[in-house]
mmCIF file of C-alpha atoms and ligand atoms in Angstrom:
data_model
loop_
_atom_site.group_PDB
_atom_site.id
_atom_site.type_symbol
_atom_site.label_atom_id
_atom_site.label_comp_id
_atom_site.label_asym_id
_atom_site.label_seq_id
_atom_site.Cartn_x
_atom_site.Cartn_y
_atom_site.Cartn_z
ATOM 1 C CA MET A 1 0.000 0.000 0.000
ATOM 2 C CA HIS A 2 2.746 2.453 1.011
ATOM 3 C CA PHE A 3 4.667 1.481 -2.108
ATOM 4 C CA LEU A 4 1.640 2.033 -4.314
ATOM 5 C CA GLU A 5 0.821 5.372 -2.748
ATOM 6 C CA THR A 6 4.372 6.575 -3.267
ATOM 7 C CA LEU A 7 4.310 5.305 -6.822
ATOM 8 C CA LEU A 8 1.095 7.144 -7.576
ATOM 9 C CA GLY A 9 2.267 10.264 -5.781
ATOM 10 C CA MET A 10 -0.760 10.100 -3.487
ATOM 11 C CA GLN A 11 1.186 11.007 -0.377
ATOM 12 C CA ASN A 12 1.708 14.507 -1.724
ATOM 13 C CA ARG A 13 -1.959 14.909 -2.491
ATOM 14 C CA THR A 14 -3.340 13.850 0.881
ATOM 15 C CA PRO A 15 -1.765 16.267 3.355
ATOM 16 C CA PHE A 16 -1.922 15.273 6.992
ATOM 17 C CA ILE A 17 -4.507 17.308 8.889
ATOM 18 C CA THR A 18 -5.433 17.190 12.550
ATOM 19 C CA THR A 19 -8.935 16.242 13.755
ATOM 20 C CA GLN A 20 -9.486 19.876 14.765
ATOM 21 C CA GLU A 21 -8.569 21.187 11.333
ATOM 22 C CA TYR A 22 -10.775 18.519 9.762
ATOM 23 C CA LYS A 23 -13.689 19.602 11.900
ATOM 24 C CA ALA A 24 -13.148 23.287 11.101
ATOM 25 C CA ALA A 25 -13.077 22.326 7.414
ATOM 26 C CA GLN A 26 -16.638 21.073 7.777
ATOM 27 C CA MET A 27 -17.857 24.615 8.219
ATOM 28 C CA LYS A 28 -16.265 25.336 4.867
ATOM 29 C CA GLN A 29 -19.323 23.859 3.113
ATOM 30 C CA TYR A 30 -21.469 26.600 4.629
ATOM 31 C CA LEU A 31 -18.985 29.401 4.004
ATOM 32 C CA ASP A 32 -18.417 28.206 0.405
ATOM 33 C CA LEU A 33 -22.158 28.395 -0.246
ATOM 34 C CA CYS A 34 -22.337 31.900 1.251
ATOM 35 C CA GLU A 35 -19.407 32.977 -0.922
ATOM 36 C CA ARG A 36 -20.906 31.359 -4.018
ATOM 37 C CA ILE A 37 -24.116 33.344 -3.524
ATOM 38 C CA VAL A 38 -22.172 36.587 -3.030
ATOM 39 C CA ASP A 39 -19.958 35.951 -6.106
ATOM 40 C CA GLU A 40 -22.331 34.231 -8.531
ATOM 41 C CA GLY A 41 -25.863 34.823 -7.219
ATOM 42 C CA GLU A 42 -28.544 36.451 -9.376
ATOM 43 C CA TRP A 43 -31.050 39.001 -8.069
ATOM 44 C CA VAL A 44 -34.588 37.666 -7.897
ATOM 45 C CA ASN A 45 -37.676 39.621 -6.799
ATOM 46 C CA ASN A 46 -39.726 37.801 -4.173
ATOM 47 C CA GLU A 47 -43.411 38.714 -4.228
ATOM 48 C CA ARG A 48 -44.306 37.250 -0.811
ATOM 49 C CA THR A 49 -41.791 39.320 1.166
ATOM 50 C CA GLY A 50 -41.512 42.228 -1.275
ATOM 51 C CA LYS A 51 -37.712 41.942 -1.160
ATOM 52 C CA ARG A 52 -34.985 41.012 -3.616
ATOM 53 C CA CYS A 53 -32.848 37.960 -2.941
ATOM 54 C CA LEU A 54 -29.386 37.145 -4.257
ATOM 55 C CA THR A 55 -29.984 33.553 -5.348
ATOM 56 C CA VAL A 56 -28.258 30.397 -6.553
ATOM 57 C CA ILE A 57 -29.895 27.090 -7.478
ATOM 58 C CA ASN A 58 -28.769 23.806 -5.945
ATOM 59 C CA ALA A 59 -26.399 23.094 -3.092
ATOM 60 C CA ASP A 60 -25.522 19.758 -1.492
ATOM 61 C CA LEU A 61 -24.178 19.630 2.040
ATOM 62 C CA THR A 62 -23.083 16.466 3.874
ATOM 63 C CA TYR A 63 -22.722 15.895 7.600
ATOM 64 C CA ASP A 64 -20.966 12.742 8.796
ATOM 65 C CA VAL A 65 -22.940 12.012 11.958
ATOM 66 C CA SER A 66 -20.907 8.821 12.535
ATOM 67 C CA LYS A 67 -17.867 11.060 13.038
ATOM 68 C CA GLY A 68 -19.737 13.582 15.185
ATOM 69 C CA GLU A 69 -19.347 16.391 12.649
ATOM 70 C CA PHE A 70 -21.919 18.687 14.254
ATOM 71 C CA PRO A 71 -22.363 21.497 11.678
ATOM 72 C CA LEU A 72 -22.724 24.474 13.979
ATOM 73 C CA VAL A 73 -21.806 27.857 12.521
ATOM 74 C CA THR A 74 -18.827 29.375 14.386
ATOM 75 C CA THR A 75 -18.388 32.646 12.449
ATOM 76 C CA ARG A 76 -21.266 34.084 14.491
ATOM 77 C CA LYS A 77 -23.000 32.988 17.664
ATOM 78 C CA SER A 78 -25.570 30.371 16.725
ATOM 79 C CA PHE A 79 -28.657 29.774 18.881
ATOM 80 C CA TRP A 80 -28.536 26.002 18.531
ATOM 81 C CA LYS A 81 -31.113 25.292 21.259
ATOM 82 C CA SER A 82 -33.640 27.264 19.282
ATOM 83 C CA ALA A 83 -32.853 25.164 16.195
ATOM 84 C CA ILE A 84 -33.238 21.883 18.095
ATOM 85 C CA ALA A 85 -36.495 23.074 19.674
ATOM 86 C CA GLU A 86 -37.869 23.674 16.172
ATOM 87 C CA ILE A 87 -37.132 20.142 14.941
ATOM 88 C CA ILE A 88 -38.436 18.526 18.152
ATOM 89 C CA GLY A 89 -41.629 20.607 17.753
ATOM 90 C CA TYR A 90 -42.014 19.311 14.172
ATOM 91 C CA LEU A 91 -41.570 15.720 15.375
ATOM 92 C CA ARG A 92 -44.267 16.317 17.980
ATOM 93 C CA GLY A 93 -46.658 17.610 15.344
ATOM 94 C CA TYR A 94 -46.940 21.124 16.824
ATOM 95 C CA ASP A 95 -49.005 23.664 14.872
ATOM 96 C CA ASN A 96 -48.835 26.555 17.303
ATOM 97 C CA ALA A 97 -46.099 29.128 17.993
ATOM 98 C CA ALA A 98 -46.916 29.052 21.743
ATOM 99 C CA ASP A 99 -45.970 25.355 21.898
ATOM 100 C CA PHE A 100 -42.694 26.157 20.150
ATOM 101 C CA ARG A 101 -42.036 28.957 22.658
ATOM 102 C CA ALA A 102 -42.666 26.596 25.573
ATOM 103 C CA LEU A 103 -40.102 24.215 24.097
ATOM 104 C CA GLY A 104 -37.537 27.011 23.719
ATOM 105 C CA THR A 105 -37.876 28.896 20.456
ATOM 106 C CA LYS A 106 -39.620 32.077 19.339
ATOM 107 C CA THR A 107 -38.854 31.480 15.683
ATOM 108 C CA TRP A 108 -42.490 30.883 14.659
ATOM 109 C CA ASP A 109 -43.930 33.981 16.364
ATOM 110 C CA ALA A 110 -43.557 36.265 13.360
ATOM 111 C CA ASN A 111 -44.960 33.907 10.731
ATOM 112 C CA ALA A 112 -47.921 32.991 12.973
ATOM 113 C CA ASN A 113 -48.785 36.524 14.129
ATOM 114 C CA GLN A 114 -47.246 39.196 11.899
ATOM 115 C CA ASN A 115 -48.099 38.257 8.360
ATOM 116 C CA GLU A 116 -51.072 40.232 6.966
ATOM 117 C CA VAL A 117 -52.059 37.519 4.496
ATOM 118 C CA TRP A 118 -52.160 34.859 7.227
ATOM 119 C CA LEU A 119 -53.898 37.170 9.728
ATOM 120 C CA ASN A 120 -56.696 37.589 7.200
ATOM 121 C CA ASN A 121 -56.903 33.888 6.347
ATOM 122 C CA PRO A 122 -60.261 32.416 7.476
ATOM 123 C CA TYR A 123 -58.536 29.131 8.405
ATOM 124 C CA ARG A 124 -56.321 30.824 11.035
ATOM 125 C CA LYS A 125 -57.531 29.592 14.439
ATOM 126 C CA GLY A 126 -56.379 32.645 16.404
ATOM 127 C CA GLU A 127 -53.243 33.876 18.169
ATOM 128 C CA ASP A 128 -50.126 31.757 17.492
ATOM 129 C CA ASP A 129 -51.836 29.342 15.091
ATOM 130 C CA MET A 130 -49.525 28.237 12.272
ATOM 131 C CA GLY A 131 -52.079 26.129 10.447
ATOM 132 C CA LEU A 132 -51.492 22.873 8.611
ATOM 133 C CA CYS A 133 -47.742 22.710 8.070
ATOM 134 C CA TYR A 134 -44.663 20.710 9.086
ATOM 135 C CA GLY A 135 -45.475 18.142 11.800
ATOM 136 C CA ALA A 136 -49.203 18.881 11.656
ATOM 137 C CA ILE A 137 -49.002 17.271 8.194
ATOM 138 C CA GLY A 138 -46.228 14.692 8.777
ATOM 139 C CA ARG A 139 -47.822 13.219 11.920
ATOM 140 C CA ASN A 140 -51.343 13.369 10.533
ATOM 141 C CA PHE A 141 -51.146 13.104 6.758
ATOM 142 C CA PRO A 142 -54.650 13.245 5.218
ATOM 143 C CA LYS A 143 -55.597 10.247 3.068
ATOM 144 C CA PRO A 144 -57.711 10.867 -0.063
ATOM 145 C CA ASP A 145 -60.010 8.002 0.975
ATOM 146 C CA GLY A 146 -60.476 9.348 4.491
ATOM 147 C CA GLY A 147 -58.489 9.241 7.728
ATOM 148 C CA HIS A 148 -54.855 10.127 8.359
ATOM 149 C CA ILE A 149 -51.408 8.508 8.485
ATOM 150 C CA ASP A 150 -48.736 9.110 11.123
ATOM 151 C CA LEU A 151 -45.761 8.991 8.752
ATOM 152 C CA LEU A 152 -43.151 9.377 11.487
ATOM 153 C CA LYS A 153 -44.529 6.537 13.610
ATOM 154 C CA GLN A 154 -44.569 4.181 10.602
ATOM 155 C CA ILE A 155 -40.941 5.036 9.798
ATOM 156 C CA ILE A 156 -39.769 4.558 13.400
ATOM 157 C CA ASP A 157 -41.589 1.204 13.631
ATOM 158 C CA ASP A 158 -40.057 -0.037 10.363
ATOM 159 C CA LEU A 159 -36.513 1.090 11.168
ATOM 160 C CA THR A 160 -36.714 -0.374 14.680
ATOM 161 C CA ARG A 161 -37.419 -3.825 13.216
ATOM 162 C CA GLY A 162 -34.619 -3.357 10.686
ATOM 163 C CA VAL A 163 -36.832 -2.703 7.672
ATOM 164 C CA ASP A 164 -36.207 -0.055 5.022
ATOM 165 C CA ASN A 165 -38.992 -0.347 2.448
ATOM 166 C CA ARG A 166 -37.173 2.152 0.172
ATOM 167 C CA GLY A 167 -39.846 4.724 0.891
ATOM 168 C CA GLU A 168 -39.218 5.704 4.528
ATOM 169 C CA ILE A 169 -40.111 9.314 3.782
ATOM 170 C CA LEU A 170 -41.267 11.833 6.332
ATOM 171 C CA THR A 171 -42.891 14.488 4.166
ATOM 172 C CA PHE A 172 -44.378 17.751 5.356
ATOM 173 C CA TYR A 173 -45.378 18.703 1.813
ATOM 174 C CA HIS A 174 -49.076 18.772 1.021
ATOM 175 C CA PRO A 175 -49.959 21.258 -1.737
ATOM 176 C CA GLY A 176 -53.661 20.694 -0.945
ATOM 177 C CA ALA A 177 -53.077 22.229 2.514
ATOM 178 C CA PHE A 178 -50.940 25.259 1.560
ATOM 179 C CA HIS A 179 -53.950 27.602 1.725
ATOM 180 C CA MET A 180 -54.490 26.463 5.343
ATOM 181 C CA ALA A 181 -50.969 27.280 6.629
ATOM 182 C CA CYS A 182 -48.971 30.404 7.476
ATOM 183 C CA LEU A 183 -46.051 29.168 5.335
ATOM 184 C CA ARG A 184 -45.199 26.244 3.099
ATOM 185 C CA PRO A 185 -42.591 23.978 4.687
ATOM 186 C CA CYS A 186 -39.061 24.818 3.541
ATOM 187 C CA MET A 187 -37.200 21.672 4.561
ATOM 188 C CA TYR A 188 -40.056 19.491 3.437
ATOM 189 C CA SER A 189 -38.821 15.914 3.088
ATOM 190 C CA HIS A 190 -36.668 13.588 5.189
ATOM 191 C CA HIS A 191 -35.934 10.203 3.614
ATOM 192 C CA PHE A 192 -34.329 7.565 5.879
ATOM 193 C CA SER A 193 -32.361 4.579 4.578
ATOM 194 C CA LEU A 194 -30.776 1.531 6.176
ATOM 195 C CA LEU A 195 -27.636 -0.235 4.997
ATOM 196 C CA GLY A 196 -27.110 -3.063 7.464
ATOM 197 C CA ASP A 197 -27.462 -1.386 10.841
ATOM 198 C CA THR A 198 -26.339 2.043 9.646
ATOM 199 C CA LEU A 199 -28.986 4.727 9.175
ATOM 200 C CA TYR A 200 -28.718 7.440 6.502
ATOM 201 C CA LEU A 201 -30.793 10.541 5.881
ATOM 202 C CA ASN A 202 -31.505 12.563 2.735
ATOM 203 C CA SER A 203 -33.209 15.855 3.588
ATOM 204 C CA THR A 204 -34.563 18.191 0.901
ATOM 205 C CA GLN A 205 -35.160 21.920 1.209
ATOM 206 C CA ARG A 206 -36.994 23.917 -1.469
ATOM 207 C CA SER A 207 -36.120 27.406 -0.192
ATOM 208 C CA CYS A 208 -33.302 28.518 2.090
ATOM 209 C CA ASP A 209 -32.590 31.801 3.883
ATOM 210 C CA VAL A 210 -28.856 31.131 4.100
ATOM 211 C CA PRO A 211 -27.857 33.673 6.803
ATOM 212 C CA LEU A 212 -30.737 32.808 9.187
ATOM 213 C CA GLY A 213 -32.543 29.609 8.226
ATOM 214 C CA LEU A 214 -29.600 27.475 7.122
ATOM 215 C CA ASN A 215 -27.810 28.176 10.366
ATOM 216 C CA PHE A 216 -30.669 26.225 11.968
ATOM 217 C CA ASN A 217 -31.419 23.743 9.198
ATOM 218 C CA MET A 218 -27.901 22.212 9.252
ATOM 219 C CA VAL A 219 -28.261 21.568 12.990
ATOM 220 C CA GLN A 220 -31.729 20.086 12.429
ATOM 221 C CA VAL A 221 -30.646 17.624 9.737
ATOM 222 C CA TYR A 222 -27.784 16.416 11.954
ATOM 223 C CA VAL A 223 -29.999 16.087 15.044
ATOM 224 C CA LEU A 224 -32.764 14.336 13.116
ATOM 225 C CA LEU A 225 -30.422 11.573 11.952
ATOM 226 C CA ALA A 226 -28.692 11.309 15.353
ATOM 227 C CA ILE A 227 -31.916 11.071 17.360
ATOM 228 C CA VAL A 228 -33.787 8.738 14.988
ATOM 229 C CA ALA A 229 -30.732 6.428 14.965
ATOM 230 C CA GLN A 230 -30.714 6.546 18.769
ATOM 231 C CA ILE A 231 -34.397 5.634 19.225
ATOM 232 C CA THR A 232 -34.360 2.916 16.540
ATOM 233 C CA GLY A 233 -31.159 1.300 17.835
ATOM 234 C CA LYS A 234 -29.163 1.983 14.656
ATOM 235 C CA LYS A 235 -25.740 3.516 14.034
ATOM 236 C CA PRO A 236 -25.931 6.988 12.492
ATOM 237 C CA GLY A 237 -24.187 7.273 9.128
ATOM 238 C CA LYS A 238 -24.191 10.361 6.906
ATOM 239 C CA ALA A 239 -26.885 12.991 6.430
ATOM 240 C CA PHE A 240 -27.197 14.500 2.943
ATOM 241 C CA HIS A 241 -28.827 17.921 2.796
ATOM 242 C CA LYS A 242 -30.084 19.098 -0.602
ATOM 243 C CA ILE A 243 -31.053 22.739 -1.035
ATOM 244 C CA VAL A 244 -32.776 23.989 -4.177
ATOM 245 C CA ASN A 245 -33.235 27.782 -3.953
ATOM 246 C CA ALA A 246 -30.485 29.212 -1.698
ATOM 247 C CA HIS A 247 -30.719 32.946 -1.119
ATOM 248 C CA ILE A 248 -29.518 35.960 0.826
ATOM 249 C CA TYR A 249 -32.105 38.764 1.278
ATOM 250 C CA GLU A 250 -31.023 42.213 0.075
ATOM 251 C CA ASP A 251 -30.988 43.603 3.631
ATOM 252 C CA GLN A 252 -28.690 40.775 4.840
ATOM 253 C CA LEU A 253 -26.061 40.999 2.125
ATOM 254 C CA GLU A 254 -23.765 43.611 3.624
ATOM 255 C CA LEU A 255 -23.530 41.822 6.996
ATOM 256 C CA MET A 256 -22.764 38.529 5.256
ATOM 257 C CA ARG A 257 -20.206 39.909 2.785
ATOM 258 C CA ASP A 258 -18.445 42.486 4.942
ATOM 259 C CA VAL A 259 -18.735 40.964 8.432
ATOM 260 C CA GLN A 260 -19.421 37.224 8.612
ATOM 261 C CA LEU A 261 -17.363 36.191 5.570
ATOM 262 C CA LYS A 262 -14.346 38.153 6.843
ATOM 263 C CA ARG A 263 -14.093 35.922 9.935
ATOM 264 C CA GLU A 264 -12.029 32.746 10.381
ATOM 265 C CA PRO A 265 -14.011 29.680 11.480
ATOM 266 C CA TYR A 266 -13.214 27.885 14.751
ATOM 267 C CA PRO A 267 -13.070 24.096 15.154
ATOM 268 C CA LEU A 268 -16.499 22.500 15.344
ATOM 269 C CA PRO A 269 -18.012 21.643 18.723
ATOM 270 C CA THR A 270 -19.591 18.319 19.685
ATOM 271 C CA LEU A 271 -23.269 17.581 20.356
ATOM 272 C CA LYS A 272 -24.299 15.289 23.219
ATOM 273 C CA ILE A 273 -27.840 13.854 23.310
ATOM 274 C CA ASN A 274 -29.208 12.342 26.530
ATOM 275 C CA PRO A 275 -28.849 8.552 26.058
ATOM 276 C CA GLU A 276 -32.031 8.058 28.120
ATOM 277 C CA ILE A 277 -34.056 9.158 25.068
ATOM 278 C CA LYS A 278 -35.014 5.736 23.732
ATOM 279 C CA THR A 279 -38.420 5.951 22.040
ATOM 280 C CA LEU A 280 -40.659 8.229 19.995
ATOM 281 C CA LYS A 281 -42.863 8.473 23.096
ATOM 282 C CA ASP A 282 -39.879 9.924 25.019
ATOM 283 C CA ILE A 283 -39.523 12.615 22.351
ATOM 284 C CA GLU A 284 -43.268 13.300 22.493
ATOM 285 C CA THR A 285 -43.571 13.428 26.276
ATOM 286 C CA TRP A 286 -40.590 14.515 28.365
ATOM 287 C CA VAL A 287 -37.670 15.664 26.208
ATOM 288 C CA THR A 288 -36.581 19.275 26.780
ATOM 289 C CA MET A 289 -33.653 21.326 25.551
ATOM 290 C CA ALA A 290 -31.788 20.285 28.719
ATOM 291 C CA ASP A 291 -31.377 16.864 27.082
ATOM 292 C CA PHE A 292 -29.001 18.390 24.533
ATOM 293 C CA GLU A 293 -25.521 19.723 25.284
ATOM 294 C CA VAL A 294 -22.905 21.303 23.078
ATOM 295 C CA GLU A 295 -19.286 20.931 24.144
ATOM 296 C CA GLY A 296 -16.381 23.077 23.040
ATOM 297 C CA TYR A 297 -18.368 25.753 21.182
ATOM 298 C CA GLN A 298 -16.099 28.667 20.236
ATOM 299 C CA PHE A 299 -17.818 31.382 18.237
ATOM 300 C CA HIS A 300 -17.501 34.949 16.966
ATOM 301 C CA GLU A 301 -19.790 37.809 18.063
ATOM 302 C CA PRO A 302 -23.513 37.439 17.281
ATOM 303 C CA ILE A 303 -24.815 39.077 14.087
ATOM 304 C CA ALA A 304 -28.451 40.198 14.099
ATOM 305 C CA TYR A 305 -29.571 39.488 10.537
ATOM 306 C CA PRO A 306 -32.846 41.085 9.421
ATOM 307 C CA PHE A 307 -35.743 38.611 9.224
ATOM 308 C CA SER A 308 -38.316 38.748 6.425
ATOM 309 C CA VAL A 309 -41.871 37.748 7.323
HETATM 310 N N1 MHF B 1 -37.374 34.627 6.202
HETATM 311 C C1 MHF B 1 -37.423 33.477 6.904
HETATM 312 N N2 MHF B 1 -36.258 32.849 7.173
HETATM 313 C C2 MHF B 1 -36.256 31.705 7.903
HETATM 314 O O1 MHF B 1 -35.156 31.166 8.130
HETATM 315 C C3 MHF B 1 -37.497 31.178 8.365
HETATM 316 C C4 MHF B 1 -38.684 31.865 8.076
HETATM 317 N N3 MHF B 1 -38.616 33.019 7.345
HETATM 318 N N4 MHF B 1 -39.897 31.437 8.520
HETATM 319 C C5 MHF B 1 -40.032 30.136 9.139
HETATM 320 C C6 MHF B 1 -38.823 29.708 9.855
HETATM 321 C C7 MHF B 1 -38.527 30.388 11.164
HETATM 322 N N5 MHF B 1 -37.060 30.312 11.208
HETATM 323 C C8 MHF B 1 -36.274 31.225 11.883
HETATM 324 C C9 MHF B 1 -36.845 32.359 12.430
HETATM 325 C C10 MHF B 1 -36.060 33.268 13.103
HETATM 326 C C11 MHF B 1 -34.698 33.041 13.237
HETATM 327 C C12 MHF B 1 -33.899 34.036 13.998
HETATM 328 O O2 MHF B 1 -34.341 35.134 14.290
HETATM 329 N N6 MHF B 1 -32.698 33.714 14.403
HETATM 330 C C13 MHF B 1 -31.796 34.576 15.138
HETATM 331 C C14 MHF B 1 -32.027 34.508 16.637
HETATM 332 C C15 MHF B 1 -32.494 33.178 17.127
HETATM 333 C C16 MHF B 1 -32.819 33.111 18.613
HETATM 334 O O3 MHF B 1 -32.499 34.035 19.378
HETATM 335 O O4 MHF B 1 -33.368 32.083 19.025
HETATM 336 C C17 MHF B 1 -30.360 34.182 14.818
HETATM 337 O O5 MHF B 1 -29.497 35.024 14.995
HETATM 338 O O6 MHF B 1 -30.143 33.041 14.399
HETATM 339 C C18 MHF B 1 -34.128 31.900 12.700
HETATM 340 C C19 MHF B 1 -34.911 30.994 12.012
HETATM 341 C C20 MHF B 1 -36.577 29.628 10.035
HETATM 342 N N7 MHF B 1 -37.592 29.977 9.108
HETATM 343 O O1 LIG B 2 -36.511 25.989 7.968
HETATM 344 C C1 LIG B 2 -36.607 27.012 7.260
HETATM 345 C C2 LIG B 2 -37.802 27.696 7.094
HETATM 346 C C3 LIG B 2 -37.824 28.791 6.298
HETATM 347 N N1 LIG B 2 -36.702 29.209 5.662
HETATM 348 C C4 LIG B 2 -36.779 30.428 4.830
HETATM 349 C C5 LIG B 2 -36.601 30.306 3.346
HETATM 350 C C6 LIG B 2 -37.328 31.543 2.829
HETATM 351 O O2 LIG B 2 -36.467 32.670 2.941
HETATM 352 C C7 LIG B 2 -38.476 31.695 3.808
HETATM 353 C C8 LIG B 2 -39.748 31.045 3.317
HETATM 354 O O3 LIG B 2 -40.243 31.765 2.259
HETATM 355 P P1 LIG B 2 -40.968 31.092 1.001
HETATM 356 O O4 LIG B 2 -41.517 32.262 0.257
HETATM 357 O O5 LIG B 2 -42.057 30.207 1.536
HETATM 358 O O6 LIG B 2 -39.925 30.344 0.228
HETATM 359 O O7 LIG B 2 -38.053 31.024 4.982
HETATM 360 C C9 LIG B 2 -35.509 28.547 5.842
HETATM 361 O O8 LIG B 2 -34.456 28.942 5.291
HETATM 362 N N2 LIG B 2 -35.505 27.461 6.619
#
């Protein structure tokens, strides 16, 4: 092997890097996407928000959960508990911003309560209602012939008994319910796969606010694979995160280009999940943000990016 490598000159092409440098390199995927948008993005008018977005189409990010590559942004302070609270709320089937707040995130307040179109929607059930989106669809998917399916429960049951039917898809996407929700789901599909006892995840996102949303979405894809592997008794493998429309809003561009992209990333931290979380019921009933810990998080100053409702 050594002889072959020398012969092929491979030793020169695979420089030795430390674990810390390797982990810092993981953040490069995020920074490369930000830079690509700044350098090559095209301006697109967005009717819903009334703002222009610098936009690129298609990005593929990978997180190796087996190696603990927790993709937390270090070039600004990231509110990771808020991101985890969002994904746990989706898994619980929440449809109300108050429930998300109780779990530890205010991120749905604006979409539930500050959007004129939604406030005037006859389907809105009052203060904090988000309508039929995310977990309210995925945990209760309407069947055309009547009744509902709990997609997540079916997936967990299959994976726990070692079955991957090649369609273990948790989808939040139901075009027939869009008019009954405050927003269409952005990260709308999570497809689980088993190879032996290793679990993989392919997550798909149709629309991505790279400075704000992606900061959270990377954490969520990682946590989703880690926690589903934990409760189904499988080893986590890699999570593949596909983004279609990746954008930076016009009022975020300067902070991204002139502040965040000028900073050097730190090594990535490590995520610890309470090993006592063993079933879907545990996630539904007693899990709180205290069951998640991040170790060794070094970060730059927070940046308050403008949020578009
Ligand atoms: N324009 C837009 N971008 C999004 O990323 C987004 C939406 N809308 N609507 C639905 C959800 C809500 N999400 C949000 C909402 C707010 C923050 C936010 O304000 N983040 C701040 C502070 C977070 C905190 O203190 O918890 C940040 O600095 O990350 C992030 C994601 C992601 N989604
Ligand atoms: O998890 C999320 C949720 C939302 N976003 C962003 C992406 C867009 O900027 C808006 C949604 O607007 P649409 O007009 O429905 O595309 O929210 C995100 O990045 N991540």
